[in-house]
Short mmCIF file of C-alpha atoms in Angstrom, two decimals:
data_model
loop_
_atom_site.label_atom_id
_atom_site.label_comp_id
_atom_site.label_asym_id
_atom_site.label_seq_id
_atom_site.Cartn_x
_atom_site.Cartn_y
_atom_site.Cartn_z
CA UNK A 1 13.41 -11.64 -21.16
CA UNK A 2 15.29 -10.86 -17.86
CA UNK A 3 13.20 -11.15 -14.57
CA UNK A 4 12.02 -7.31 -12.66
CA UNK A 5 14.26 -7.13 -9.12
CA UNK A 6 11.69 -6.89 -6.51
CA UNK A 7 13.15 -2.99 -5.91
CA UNK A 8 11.34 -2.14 -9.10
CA UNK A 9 8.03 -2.24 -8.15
CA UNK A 10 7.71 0.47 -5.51
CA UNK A 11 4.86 1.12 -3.09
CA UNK A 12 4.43 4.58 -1.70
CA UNK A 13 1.64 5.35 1.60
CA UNK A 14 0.04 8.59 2.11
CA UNK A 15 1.62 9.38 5.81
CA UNK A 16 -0.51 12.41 5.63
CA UNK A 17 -2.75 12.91 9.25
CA UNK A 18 -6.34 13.19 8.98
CA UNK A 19 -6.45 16.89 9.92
CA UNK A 20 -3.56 17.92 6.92
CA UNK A 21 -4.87 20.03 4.18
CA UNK A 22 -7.34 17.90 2.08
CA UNK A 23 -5.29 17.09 -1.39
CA UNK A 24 -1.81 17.80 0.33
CA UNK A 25 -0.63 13.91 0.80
CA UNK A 26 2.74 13.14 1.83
CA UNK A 27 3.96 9.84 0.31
CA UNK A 28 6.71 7.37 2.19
CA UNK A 29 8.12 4.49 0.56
CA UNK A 30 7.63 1.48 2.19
CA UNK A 31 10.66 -1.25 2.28
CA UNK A 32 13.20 -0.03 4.47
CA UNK A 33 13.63 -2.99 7.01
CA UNK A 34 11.02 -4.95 5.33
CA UNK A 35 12.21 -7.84 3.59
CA UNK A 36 9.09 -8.53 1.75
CA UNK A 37 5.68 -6.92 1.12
CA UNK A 38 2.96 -9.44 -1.30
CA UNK A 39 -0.14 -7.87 -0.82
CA UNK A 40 -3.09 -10.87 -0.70
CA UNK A 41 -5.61 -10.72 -3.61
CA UNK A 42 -8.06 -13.02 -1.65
CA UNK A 43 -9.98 -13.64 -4.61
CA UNK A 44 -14.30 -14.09 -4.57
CA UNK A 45 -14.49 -17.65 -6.23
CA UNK A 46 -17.72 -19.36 -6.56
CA UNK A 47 -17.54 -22.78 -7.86
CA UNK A 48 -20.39 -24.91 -9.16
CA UNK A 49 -20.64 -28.46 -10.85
CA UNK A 50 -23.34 -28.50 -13.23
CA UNK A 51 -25.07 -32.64 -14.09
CA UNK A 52 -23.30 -32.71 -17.07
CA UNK A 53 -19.89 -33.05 -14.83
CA UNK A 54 -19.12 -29.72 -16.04
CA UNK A 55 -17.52 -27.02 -13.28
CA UNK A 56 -18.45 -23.48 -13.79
CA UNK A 57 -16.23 -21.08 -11.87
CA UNK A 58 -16.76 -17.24 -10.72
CA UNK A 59 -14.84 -14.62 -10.04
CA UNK A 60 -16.73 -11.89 -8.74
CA UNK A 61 -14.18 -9.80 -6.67
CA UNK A 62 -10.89 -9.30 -4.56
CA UNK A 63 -10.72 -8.43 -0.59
CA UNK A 64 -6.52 -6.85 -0.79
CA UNK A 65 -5.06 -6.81 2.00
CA UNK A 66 -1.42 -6.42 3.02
CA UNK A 67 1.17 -6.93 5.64
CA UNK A 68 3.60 -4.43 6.45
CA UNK A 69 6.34 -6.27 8.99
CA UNK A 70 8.12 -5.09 10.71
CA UNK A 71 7.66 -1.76 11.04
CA UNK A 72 9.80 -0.13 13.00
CA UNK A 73 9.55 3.83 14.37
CA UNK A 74 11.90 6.62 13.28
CA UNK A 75 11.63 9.88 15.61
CA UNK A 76 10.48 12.59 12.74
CA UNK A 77 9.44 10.28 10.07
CA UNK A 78 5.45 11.33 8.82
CA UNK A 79 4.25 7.73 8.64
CA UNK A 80 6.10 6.88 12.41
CA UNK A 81 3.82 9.59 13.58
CA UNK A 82 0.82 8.81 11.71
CA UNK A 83 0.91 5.35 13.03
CA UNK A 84 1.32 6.71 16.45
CA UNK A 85 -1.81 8.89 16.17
CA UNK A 86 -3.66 6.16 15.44
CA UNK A 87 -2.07 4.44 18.61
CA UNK A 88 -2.71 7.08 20.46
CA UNK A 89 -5.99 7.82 19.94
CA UNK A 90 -7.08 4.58 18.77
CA UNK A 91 -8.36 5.72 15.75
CA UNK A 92 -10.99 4.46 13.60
CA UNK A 93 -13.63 4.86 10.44
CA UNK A 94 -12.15 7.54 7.86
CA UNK A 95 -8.97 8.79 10.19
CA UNK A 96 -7.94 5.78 9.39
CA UNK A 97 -8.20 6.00 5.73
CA UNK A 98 -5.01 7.09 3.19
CA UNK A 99 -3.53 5.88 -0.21
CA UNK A 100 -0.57 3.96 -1.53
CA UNK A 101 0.45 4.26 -4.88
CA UNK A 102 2.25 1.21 -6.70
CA UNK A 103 4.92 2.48 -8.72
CA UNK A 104 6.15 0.45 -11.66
CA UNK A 105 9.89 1.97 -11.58
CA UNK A 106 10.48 -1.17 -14.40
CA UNK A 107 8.80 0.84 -17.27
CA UNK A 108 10.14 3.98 -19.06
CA UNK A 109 9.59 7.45 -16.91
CA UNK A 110 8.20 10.05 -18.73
CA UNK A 111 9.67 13.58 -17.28
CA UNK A 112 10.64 11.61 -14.65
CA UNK A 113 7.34 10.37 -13.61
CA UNK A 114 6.35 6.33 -14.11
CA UNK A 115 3.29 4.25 -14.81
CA UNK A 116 1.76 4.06 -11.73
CA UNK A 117 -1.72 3.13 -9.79
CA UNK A 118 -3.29 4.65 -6.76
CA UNK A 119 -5.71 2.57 -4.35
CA UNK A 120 -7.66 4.06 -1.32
CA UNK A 121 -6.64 2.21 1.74
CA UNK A 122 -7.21 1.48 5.65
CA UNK A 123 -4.51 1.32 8.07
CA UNK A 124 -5.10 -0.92 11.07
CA UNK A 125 -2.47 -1.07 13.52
CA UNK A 126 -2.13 -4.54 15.07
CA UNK A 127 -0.06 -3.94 17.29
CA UNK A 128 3.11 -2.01 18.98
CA UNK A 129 6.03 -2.31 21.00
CA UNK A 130 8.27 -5.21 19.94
CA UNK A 131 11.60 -6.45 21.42
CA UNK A 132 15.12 -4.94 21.86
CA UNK A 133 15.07 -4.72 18.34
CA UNK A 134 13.37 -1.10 18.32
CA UNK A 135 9.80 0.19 19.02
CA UNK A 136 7.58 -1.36 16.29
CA UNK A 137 4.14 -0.57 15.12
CA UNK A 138 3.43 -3.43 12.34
CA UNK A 139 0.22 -2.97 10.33
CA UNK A 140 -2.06 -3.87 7.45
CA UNK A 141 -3.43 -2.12 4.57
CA UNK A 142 -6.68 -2.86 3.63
CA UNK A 143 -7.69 -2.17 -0.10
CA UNK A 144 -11.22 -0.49 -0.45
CA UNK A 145 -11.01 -1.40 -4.12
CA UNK A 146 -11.28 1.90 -5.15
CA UNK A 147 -8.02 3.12 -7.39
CA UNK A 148 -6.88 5.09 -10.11
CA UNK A 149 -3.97 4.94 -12.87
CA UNK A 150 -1.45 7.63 -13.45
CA UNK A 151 2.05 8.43 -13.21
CA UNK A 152 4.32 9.12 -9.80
CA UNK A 153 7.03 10.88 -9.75
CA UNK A 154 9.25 9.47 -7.21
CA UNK A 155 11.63 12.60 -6.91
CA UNK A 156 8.55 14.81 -6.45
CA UNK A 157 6.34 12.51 -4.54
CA UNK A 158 3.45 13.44 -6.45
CA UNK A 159 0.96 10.98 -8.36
CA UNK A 160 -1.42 12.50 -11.12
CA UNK A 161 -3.68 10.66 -12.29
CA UNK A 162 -4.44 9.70 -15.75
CA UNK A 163 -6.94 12.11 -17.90
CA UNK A 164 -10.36 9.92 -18.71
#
């Protein structure tokens, strides 16, 4: 079985701003200058080692979290200026709040839409500025856990998600 190129597993981030038109998002696809994105799972594991020399193991939850870096600005691009807004007006609770939706570009599009799940994030900035390079605003996304699976169509930039 041949291995996925990393390309085919696209992740696209709501650049919307917290005052756009509830249900309007405006997807970006992250990757251009970034040379890798691995989102952590930082998995809940409780271990215990019972008299019997027996060790029980629990998995009760993930904490997701991932790096986007470098990120560097583009004048006129939605998710430059959404960063900036948070910059700006250092921004916090639910204007920080967006979604990314993994695309799994690997599998068979169906009328041009593919497999696909959406998670509610947090941006935080960590920082901005950067060297001669280019004016950079890295950043992480935080996973609230809460998600849904669908379809994206890339060409479109819409995800819908999948009927119950």
């Amino acid at each position: 079985m041949p291995r996925i190129e990393r390309k085919y597993m696209a992740h696209y981030l709501d650049a919307a701003k917290p005052s756009a038109v509830p249900g309007t998002p405006s997807y970006v696809r992250l990757g251009k200058d970034l040379e890798e994105y691995s989102p952590e799972m930082s998995a809940e594991v409780e271990k215990s080692k019972n008299i019997c020399g027996e060790t029980s193991v629990l998995l009760s939850g993930y904490e997701k979290s991932g790096s986007v870096e470098p990120y560097y600005a583009e004048k006129g691009d939605p998710l430059f200026e959404r960063l900036q807004e948070i910059v700006d007006g250092m921004l916090v609770l639910d204007d920080c709040r967006s979604t990314l939706v993994d695309v799994h570009l690997w599998e068979e599009a169906m009328e041009g839409a593919y497999p696909a799940v959406r998670w509610d994030v947090v941006i935080e900035v960590s920082s901005h500025g950067g060297d001669t390079t280019g004016y950079q605003i890295p950043f992480t996304l935080h996973y609230t856990g809460a998600r849904a699976a669908g379809t994206f169509d890339p060409s479109k930039k819409t995800f819908t998600e999948a009927s119950a």
